[in-house]
């Protein structure tokens, strides 16, 4: 059984003065939702997600070793880094990176030995309503792990990816699902071998051809900032009257998906995925304080999808993150019909008519 202590290194066999790495990491969309967490970013319930392909963060990490006098002058809480977003300084992102470095320092003891330049960009528009914390933290974790592997070349590939997912989780919980694999499980689940609260794992069971190359078209209903942060939303589950039943439901739905993925049961998939999306928002609406992140156009889209599915028998369904945007999920061989439906009937509900076409991908990728 893994523990966090397994990711604390003892010593490094090599040294490196300067260099750079570059990784891309995708966003992901949860099918069984993670909502509520314990200390140290441990999930209150397991989740499973599709890794996306096109919506990703690309991060370059340049590093240079400090001279001894500079290193000795660094205070206990001070790391040395510059942060660029799309090539320009981004000061308002720095506190989040600072907090991330503080959380992971025990697992990467070399962090204060270097000055870092973190240059990051997204392939999707900024403030497009797509959560960039998952892809951003996963890309940064991959870069830091590349540096640790340079310091310890004997590191195994399995350890490399597990620790990258573990570190990404400490930056943003769902980021651990953006490291490796097209279908990723995070959180202990009795019937899924190797599943862990500490990091995401590739779904180890059989997946039917029906779910290969699944498509995700993201309808941008509201590109504004959420009025309630995900962190606050997660915290409200501590005193939520329905929390325990919700956590049990997540385990039950994940167990159902094991059989659904194996059999190719698209009807069963739709029921679980849409139920999970609506349950997530039901938890928000029944918190204290309560809040609603869906918008009127979110409901218009949901009703239109239900009508389209009933009339055409095409297995398109929706899911939602903690926001107003709608992810339309459907098999690749139904792409032409679903995209025509989106253009004809759903674009009018999107802010400025914007939507993003994506599909299942394979996780983070080195770009150097």
GROMACS .gro file of C-alpha atoms in nm:
model
  368
    1UNK     CA    1   0.000   0.000   0.000
    2UNK     CA    2   0.143   0.334  -0.108
    3UNK     CA    3   0.181   0.622   0.134
    4UNK     CA    4   0.289   0.980   0.071
    5UNK     CA    5   0.622   0.901   0.236
    6UNK     CA    6   0.709   0.676  -0.059
    7UNK     CA    7   0.749   0.991  -0.267
    8UNK     CA    8   1.007   1.155  -0.039
    9UNK     CA    9   1.350   1.099  -0.202
   10UNK     CA   10   1.659   1.019   0.004
   11UNK     CA   11   1.940   1.147  -0.215
   12UNK     CA   12   2.017   1.213  -0.580
   13UNK     CA   13   2.290   1.043  -0.779
   14UNK     CA   14   2.344   1.324  -1.030
   15UNK     CA   15   2.358   1.704  -1.040
   16UNK     CA   16   2.250   1.947  -1.310
   17UNK     CA   17   2.325   2.318  -1.336
   18UNK     CA   18   2.070   2.446  -1.583
   19UNK     CA   19   1.836   2.338  -1.857
   20UNK     CA   20   1.472   2.333  -1.958
   21UNK     CA   21   1.186   2.095  -2.018
   22UNK     CA   22   0.854   2.138  -2.194
   23UNK     CA   23   0.535   1.938  -2.143
   24UNK     CA   24   0.174   1.957  -2.250
   25UNK     CA   25  -0.103   1.822  -2.029
   26UNK     CA   26  -0.474   1.808  -2.113
   27UNK     CA   27  -0.783   1.899  -1.922
   28UNK     CA   28  -1.021   1.616  -1.832
   29UNK     CA   29  -1.393   1.573  -1.781
   30UNK     CA   30  -1.516   1.365  -1.488
   31UNK     CA   31  -1.790   1.110  -1.549
   32UNK     CA   32  -1.823   1.020  -1.181
   33UNK     CA   33  -1.764   1.349  -1.003
   34UNK     CA   34  -1.521   1.434  -0.724
   35UNK     CA   35  -1.694   1.676  -0.485
   36UNK     CA   36  -1.572   1.708  -0.129
   37UNK     CA   37  -1.223   1.649   0.003
   38UNK     CA   38  -1.029   1.567   0.317
   39UNK     CA   39  -0.696   1.710   0.431
   40UNK     CA   40  -0.407   1.721   0.183
   41UNK     CA   41  -0.628   1.706  -0.125
   42UNK     CA   42  -0.757   1.355  -0.048
   43UNK     CA   43  -1.090   1.297  -0.225
   44UNK     CA   44  -1.401   1.221  -0.022
   45UNK     CA   45  -1.513   0.986  -0.299
   46UNK     CA   46  -1.354   0.823  -0.606
   47UNK     CA   47  -1.397   0.967  -0.955
   48UNK     CA   48  -1.334   0.860  -1.314
   49UNK     CA   49  -1.272   1.086  -1.610
   50UNK     CA   50  -1.216   1.100  -1.983
   51UNK     CA   51  -0.883   1.265  -2.061
   52UNK     CA   52  -0.927   1.529  -2.332
   53UNK     CA   53  -0.702   1.578  -2.632
   54UNK     CA   54  -0.725   1.934  -2.763
   55UNK     CA   55  -0.787   2.145  -2.452
   56UNK     CA   56  -0.445   2.147  -2.291
   57UNK     CA   57  -0.180   2.356  -2.121
   58UNK     CA   58   0.172   2.378  -2.261
   59UNK     CA   59   0.436   2.469  -2.002
   60UNK     CA   60   0.808   2.525  -2.044
   61UNK     CA   61   1.021   2.511  -1.729
   62UNK     CA   62   1.367   2.669  -1.749
   63UNK     CA   63   1.591   2.627  -1.445
   64UNK     CA   64   1.930   2.754  -1.333
   65UNK     CA   65   2.110   2.661  -1.014
   66UNK     CA   66   2.159   2.946  -0.769
   67UNK     CA   67   2.504   3.025  -0.638
   68UNK     CA   68   2.563   2.925  -0.275
   69UNK     CA   69   2.537   3.275  -0.130
   70UNK     CA   70   2.202   3.331  -0.301
   71UNK     CA   71   2.070   2.995  -0.187
   72UNK     CA   72   2.166   3.062   0.174
   73UNK     CA   73   1.977   3.391   0.170
   74UNK     CA   74   1.650   3.238   0.058
   75UNK     CA   75   1.401   3.240   0.342
   76UNK     CA   76   1.216   2.929   0.444
   77UNK     CA   77   0.898   3.037   0.266
   78UNK     CA   78   1.059   3.191  -0.041
   79UNK     CA   79   1.104   3.016  -0.372
   80UNK     CA   80   1.268   3.180  -0.669
   81UNK     CA   81   1.058   3.179  -0.984
   82UNK     CA   82   0.923   3.396  -1.262
   83UNK     CA   83   0.585   3.318  -1.409
   84UNK     CA   84   0.486   3.399  -1.765
   85UNK     CA   85   0.149   3.338  -1.925
   86UNK     CA   86   0.162   3.342  -2.304
   87UNK     CA   87   0.506   3.503  -2.279
   88UNK     CA   88   0.405   3.789  -2.048
   89UNK     CA   89   0.452   3.822  -1.669
   90UNK     CA   90   0.141   3.708  -1.479
   91UNK     CA   91   0.173   3.825  -1.120
   92UNK     CA   92  -0.178   3.725  -1.013
   93UNK     CA   93  -0.099   3.357  -1.087
   94UNK     CA   94   0.208   3.358  -0.863
   95UNK     CA   95   0.038   3.304  -0.522
   96UNK     CA   96  -0.115   2.978  -0.645
   97UNK     CA   97   0.224   2.857  -0.770
   98UNK     CA   98   0.386   2.966  -0.442
   99UNK     CA   99   0.132   2.761  -0.246
  100UNK     CA  100   0.188   2.462  -0.475
  101UNK     CA  101   0.566   2.478  -0.423
  102UNK     CA  102   0.517   2.493  -0.047
  103UNK     CA  103   0.301   2.180  -0.059
  104UNK     CA  104   0.539   1.977  -0.273
  105UNK     CA  105   0.876   2.090  -0.131
  106UNK     CA  106   0.906   1.789   0.100
  107UNK     CA  107   0.875   1.561  -0.206
  108UNK     CA  108   1.109   1.768  -0.428
  109UNK     CA  109   1.381   1.894  -0.193
  110UNK     CA  110   1.579   2.052  -0.479
  111UNK     CA  111   1.317   2.325  -0.540
  112UNK     CA  112   1.504   2.596  -0.347
  113UNK     CA  113   1.832   2.516  -0.521
  114UNK     CA  114   1.714   2.665  -0.851
  115UNK     CA  115   1.562   2.973  -1.003
  116UNK     CA  116   1.275   2.872  -1.230
  117UNK     CA  117   1.113   3.044  -1.523
  118UNK     CA  118   0.768   2.897  -1.581
  119UNK     CA  119   0.624   2.991  -1.921
  120UNK     CA  120   0.275   2.858  -1.976
  121UNK     CA  121  -0.004   2.886  -2.233
  122UNK     CA  122  -0.337   2.720  -2.306
  123UNK     CA  123  -0.460   2.587  -2.639
  124UNK     CA  124  -0.809   2.704  -2.542
  125UNK     CA  125  -0.905   3.070  -2.493
  126UNK     CA  126  -0.829   3.220  -2.152
  127UNK     CA  127  -1.148   3.256  -1.943
  128UNK     CA  128  -1.325   3.028  -2.190
  129UNK     CA  129  -1.492   2.850  -1.902
  130UNK     CA  130  -1.266   2.546  -1.934
  131UNK     CA  131  -1.093   2.466  -1.605
  132UNK     CA  132  -0.723   2.522  -1.664
  133UNK     CA  133  -0.606   2.433  -1.313
  134UNK     CA  134  -0.608   2.059  -1.392
  135UNK     CA  135  -0.409   2.089  -1.713
  136UNK     CA  136  -0.183   2.362  -1.574
  137UNK     CA  137  -0.083   2.183  -1.256
  138UNK     CA  138  -0.037   1.854  -1.441
  139UNK     CA  139   0.195   2.017  -1.697
  140UNK     CA  140   0.400   2.183  -1.422
  141UNK     CA  141   0.425   1.857  -1.226
  142UNK     CA  142   0.553   1.676  -1.537
  143UNK     CA  143   0.829   1.935  -1.576
  144UNK     CA  144   0.937   1.910  -1.214
  145UNK     CA  145   0.945   1.531  -1.243
  146UNK     CA  146   1.164   1.560  -1.554
  147UNK     CA  147   1.411   1.758  -1.345
  148UNK     CA  148   1.398   1.501  -1.066
  149UNK     CA  149   1.456   1.222  -1.319
  150UNK     CA  150   1.764   1.410  -1.445
  151UNK     CA  151   1.888   1.413  -1.084
  152UNK     CA  152   1.799   1.045  -1.042
  153UNK     CA  153   1.819   0.870  -1.384
  154UNK     CA  154   1.750   0.528  -1.229
  155UNK     CA  155   1.389   0.632  -1.161
  156UNK     CA  156   1.139   0.391  -1.319
  157UNK     CA  157   0.875   0.510  -1.563
  158UNK     CA  158   0.597   0.383  -1.335
  159UNK     CA  159   0.731   0.584  -1.040
  160UNK     CA  160   0.777   0.890  -1.264
  161UNK     CA  161   0.412   0.899  -1.369
  162UNK     CA  162   0.271   0.803  -1.029
  163UNK     CA  163   0.467   1.077  -0.855
  164UNK     CA  164   0.377   1.331  -1.124
  165UNK     CA  165   0.009   1.254  -1.066
  166UNK     CA  166   0.062   1.269  -0.688
  167UNK     CA  167   0.229   1.613  -0.715
  168UNK     CA  168  -0.032   1.747  -0.958
  169UNK     CA  169  -0.304   1.648  -0.709
  170UNK     CA  170  -0.146   1.874  -0.447
  171UNK     CA  171  -0.188   2.167  -0.685
  172UNK     CA  172  -0.540   2.084  -0.801
  173UNK     CA  173  -0.719   1.763  -0.711
  174UNK     CA  174  -0.849   1.680  -1.059
  175UNK     CA  175  -0.504   1.751  -1.210
  176UNK     CA  176  -0.397   1.402  -1.105
  177UNK     CA  177  -0.634   1.269  -1.373
  178UNK     CA  178  -0.454   1.466  -1.649
  179UNK     CA  179  -0.119   1.286  -1.637
  180UNK     CA  180  -0.164   0.950  -1.808
  181UNK     CA  181  -0.432   0.746  -1.975
  182UNK     CA  182  -0.752   0.806  -2.168
  183UNK     CA  183  -0.980   0.690  -1.884
  184UNK     CA  184  -0.845   0.766  -1.538
  185UNK     CA  185  -0.963   0.668  -1.190
  186UNK     CA  186  -0.873   0.867  -0.880
  187UNK     CA  187  -0.968   0.747  -0.534
  188UNK     CA  188  -0.983   0.411  -0.363
  189UNK     CA  189  -1.242   0.183  -0.520
  190UNK     CA  190  -1.258  -0.177  -0.400
  191UNK     CA  191  -1.329  -0.326  -0.742
  192UNK     CA  192  -1.061  -0.132  -0.932
  193UNK     CA  193  -0.714  -0.277  -0.889
  194UNK     CA  194  -0.443  -0.026  -0.804
  195UNK     CA  195  -0.681   0.264  -0.741
  196UNK     CA  196  -0.554   0.516  -0.490
  197UNK     CA  197  -0.648   0.837  -0.312
  198UNK     CA  198  -0.290   0.959  -0.371
  199UNK     CA  199  -0.279   0.963  -0.752
  200UNK     CA  200  -0.478   0.885  -1.063
  201UNK     CA  201  -0.441   0.548  -1.236
  202UNK     CA  202  -0.529   0.435  -1.585
  203UNK     CA  203  -0.858   0.247  -1.576
  204UNK     CA  204  -0.732  -0.114  -1.566
  205UNK     CA  205  -1.044  -0.300  -1.679
  206UNK     CA  206  -1.176  -0.372  -2.028
  207UNK     CA  207  -1.318  -0.083  -2.233
  208UNK     CA  208  -1.554  -0.164  -2.520
  209UNK     CA  209  -1.495  -0.022  -2.868
  210UNK     CA  210  -1.808   0.194  -2.822
  211UNK     CA  211  -1.609   0.417  -2.589
  212UNK     CA  212  -1.292   0.446  -2.795
  213UNK     CA  213  -1.247   0.786  -2.963
  214UNK     CA  214  -1.545   0.926  -2.773
  215UNK     CA  215  -1.613   1.291  -2.858
  216UNK     CA  216  -1.666   1.586  -2.624
  217UNK     CA  217  -1.802   1.912  -2.763
  218UNK     CA  218  -1.790   2.182  -2.497
  219UNK     CA  219  -2.064   2.444  -2.521
  220UNK     CA  220  -1.946   2.771  -2.367
  221UNK     CA  221  -2.259   2.899  -2.199
  222UNK     CA  222  -2.088   3.139  -1.959
  223UNK     CA  223  -1.723   3.239  -1.984
  224UNK     CA  224  -1.727   3.454  -1.671
  225UNK     CA  225  -1.560   3.367  -1.345
  226UNK     CA  226  -1.756   3.139  -1.115
  227UNK     CA  227  -1.922   3.319  -0.825
  228UNK     CA  228  -1.818   3.034  -0.594
  229UNK     CA  229  -1.471   2.878  -0.608
  230UNK     CA  230  -1.437   2.502  -0.631
  231UNK     CA  231  -1.237   2.506  -0.306
  232UNK     CA  232  -1.528   2.665  -0.119
  233UNK     CA  233  -1.771   2.426  -0.284
  234UNK     CA  234  -1.568   2.125  -0.176
  235UNK     CA  235  -1.547   2.261   0.179
  236UNK     CA  236  -1.926   2.291   0.201
  237UNK     CA  237  -1.950   1.912   0.176
  238UNK     CA  238  -1.810   1.885   0.531
  239UNK     CA  239  -2.143   1.995   0.678
  240UNK     CA  240  -2.368   1.889   0.393
  241UNK     CA  241  -2.681   1.699   0.506
  242UNK     CA  242  -2.661   1.462   0.207
  243UNK     CA  243  -2.283   1.418   0.193
  244UNK     CA  244  -2.256   1.058   0.312
  245UNK     CA  245  -2.525   0.938   0.074
  246UNK     CA  246  -2.355   1.124  -0.210
  247UNK     CA  247  -2.018   0.962  -0.137
  248UNK     CA  248  -2.181   0.618  -0.134
  249UNK     CA  249  -2.358   0.698  -0.463
  250UNK     CA  250  -2.025   0.781  -0.630
  251UNK     CA  251  -1.889   0.436  -0.536
  252UNK     CA  252  -2.207   0.273  -0.668
  253UNK     CA  253  -2.197   0.463  -0.997
  254UNK     CA  254  -1.830   0.384  -1.047
  255UNK     CA  255  -1.905   0.014  -0.995
  256UNK     CA  256  -2.181   0.042  -1.257
  257UNK     CA  257  -1.938   0.200  -1.503
  258UNK     CA  258  -1.699  -0.095  -1.471
  259UNK     CA  259  -1.964  -0.323  -1.623
  260UNK     CA  260  -2.083  -0.055  -1.867
  261UNK     CA  261  -1.734   0.006  -2.005
  262UNK     CA  262  -1.684  -0.365  -2.058
  263UNK     CA  263  -2.021  -0.434  -2.225
  264UNK     CA  264  -2.042  -0.116  -2.434
  265UNK     CA  265  -2.382  -0.031  -2.283
  266UNK     CA  266  -2.433   0.325  -2.412
  267UNK     CA  267  -2.777   0.357  -2.254
  268UNK     CA  268  -2.639   0.265  -1.913
  269UNK     CA  269  -2.348   0.506  -1.966
  270UNK     CA  270  -2.589   0.792  -2.036
  271UNK     CA  271  -2.790   0.724  -1.721
  272UNK     CA  272  -2.485   0.722  -1.494
  273UNK     CA  273  -2.313   1.023  -1.652
  274UNK     CA  274  -2.618   1.250  -1.658
  275UNK     CA  275  -2.718   1.142  -1.308
  276UNK     CA  276  -2.370   1.231  -1.181
  277UNK     CA  277  -2.381   1.575  -1.347
  278UNK     CA  278  -2.718   1.661  -1.196
  279UNK     CA  279  -2.618   1.523  -0.855
  280UNK     CA  280  -2.310   1.748  -0.852
  281UNK     CA  281  -2.527   2.054  -0.901
  282UNK     CA  282  -2.789   1.924  -0.657
  283UNK     CA  283  -2.514   1.916  -0.392
  284UNK     CA  284  -2.440   2.282  -0.465
  285UNK     CA  285  -2.806   2.380  -0.448
  286UNK     CA  286  -2.855   2.204  -0.114
  287UNK     CA  287  -2.539   2.333   0.056
  288UNK     CA  288  -2.552   2.602   0.323
  289UNK     CA  289  -2.482   2.856   0.187
  290UNK     CA  290  -2.644   2.728  -0.133
  291UNK     CA  291  -2.559   2.836  -0.485
  292UNK     CA  292  -2.653   2.771  -0.846
  293UNK     CA  293  -2.385   2.761  -1.115
  294UNK     CA  294  -2.613   2.654  -1.399
  295UNK     CA  295  -2.758   2.930  -1.615
  296UNK     CA  296  -3.095   2.937  -1.794
  297UNK     CA  297  -2.918   2.842  -2.119
  298UNK     CA  298  -2.763   2.539  -1.947
  299UNK     CA  299  -3.114   2.406  -1.887
  300UNK     CA  300  -3.223   2.492  -2.241
  301UNK     CA  301  -2.932   2.285  -2.376
  302UNK     CA  302  -3.005   1.990  -2.147
  303UNK     CA  303  -3.369   1.981  -2.255
  304UNK     CA  304  -3.271   2.008  -2.622
  305UNK     CA  305  -3.026   1.714  -2.584
  306UNK     CA  306  -3.297   1.503  -2.422
  307UNK     CA  307  -3.539   1.585  -2.707
  308UNK     CA  308  -3.275   1.513  -2.975
  309UNK     CA  309  -3.187   1.179  -2.818
  310UNK     CA  310  -3.552   1.074  -2.788
  311UNK     CA  311  -3.626   1.163  -3.150
  312UNK     CA  312  -3.310   1.028  -3.318
  313UNK     CA  313  -3.204   0.745  -3.082
  314UNK     CA  314  -2.848   0.881  -3.115
  315UNK     CA  315  -2.665   0.817  -2.782
  316UNK     CA  316  -2.554   1.175  -2.712
  317UNK     CA  317  -2.556   1.288  -2.351
  318UNK     CA  318  -2.441   1.578  -2.138
  319UNK     CA  319  -2.222   1.626  -1.838
  320UNK     CA  320  -2.135   1.937  -1.639
  321UNK     CA  321  -1.840   2.057  -1.435
  322UNK     CA  322  -1.883   2.299  -1.146
  323UNK     CA  323  -2.006   2.569  -1.385
  324UNK     CA  324  -2.259   2.655  -1.650
  325UNK     CA  325  -2.089   2.503  -1.956
  326UNK     CA  326  -2.220   2.181  -2.106
  327UNK     CA  327  -2.005   1.893  -2.231
  328UNK     CA  328  -2.184   1.695  -2.502
  329UNK     CA  329  -2.049   1.339  -2.509
  330UNK     CA  330  -2.111   1.105  -2.802
  331UNK     CA  331  -1.951   0.819  -3.003
  332UNK     CA  332  -1.725   0.916  -3.291
  333UNK     CA  333  -1.946   0.749  -3.552
  334UNK     CA  334  -2.232   0.985  -3.459
  335UNK     CA  335  -2.018   1.298  -3.498
  336UNK     CA  336  -2.177   1.431  -3.818
  337UNK     CA  337  -2.533   1.416  -3.684
  338UNK     CA  338  -2.447   1.555  -3.340
  339UNK     CA  339  -2.237   1.843  -3.474
  340UNK     CA  340  -2.516   1.937  -3.714
  341UNK     CA  341  -2.760   1.935  -3.420
  342UNK     CA  342  -2.524   2.155  -3.219
  343UNK     CA  343  -2.493   2.405  -3.507
  344UNK     CA  344  -2.866   2.406  -3.578
  345UNK     CA  345  -3.008   2.412  -3.225
  346UNK     CA  346  -2.749   2.471  -2.951
  347UNK     CA  347  -2.507   2.739  -3.073
  348UNK     CA  348  -2.764   3.008  -2.995
  349UNK     CA  349  -2.741   2.920  -2.626
  350UNK     CA  350  -2.360   2.964  -2.621
  351UNK     CA  351  -2.192   3.290  -2.530
  352UNK     CA  352  -2.092   3.452  -2.861
  353UNK     CA  353  -2.183   3.122  -3.029
  354UNK     CA  354  -1.864   2.960  -2.900
  355UNK     CA  355  -1.799   2.591  -2.857
  356UNK     CA  356  -1.490   2.369  -2.858
  357UNK     CA  357  -1.466   2.028  -3.027
  358UNK     CA  358  -1.258   1.778  -2.833
  359UNK     CA  359  -1.218   1.404  -2.796
  360UNK     CA  360  -1.056   1.144  -2.572
  361UNK     CA  361  -0.677   1.182  -2.554
  362UNK     CA  362  -0.388   1.004  -2.385
  363UNK     CA  363  -0.251   1.234  -2.117
  364UNK     CA  364   0.061   1.446  -2.082
  365UNK     CA  365   0.326   1.456  -2.350
  366UNK     CA  366   0.688   1.575  -2.358
  367UNK     CA  367   0.751   1.845  -2.617
  368UNK     CA  368   1.133   1.838  -2.608
   0.00000   0.00000   0.00000
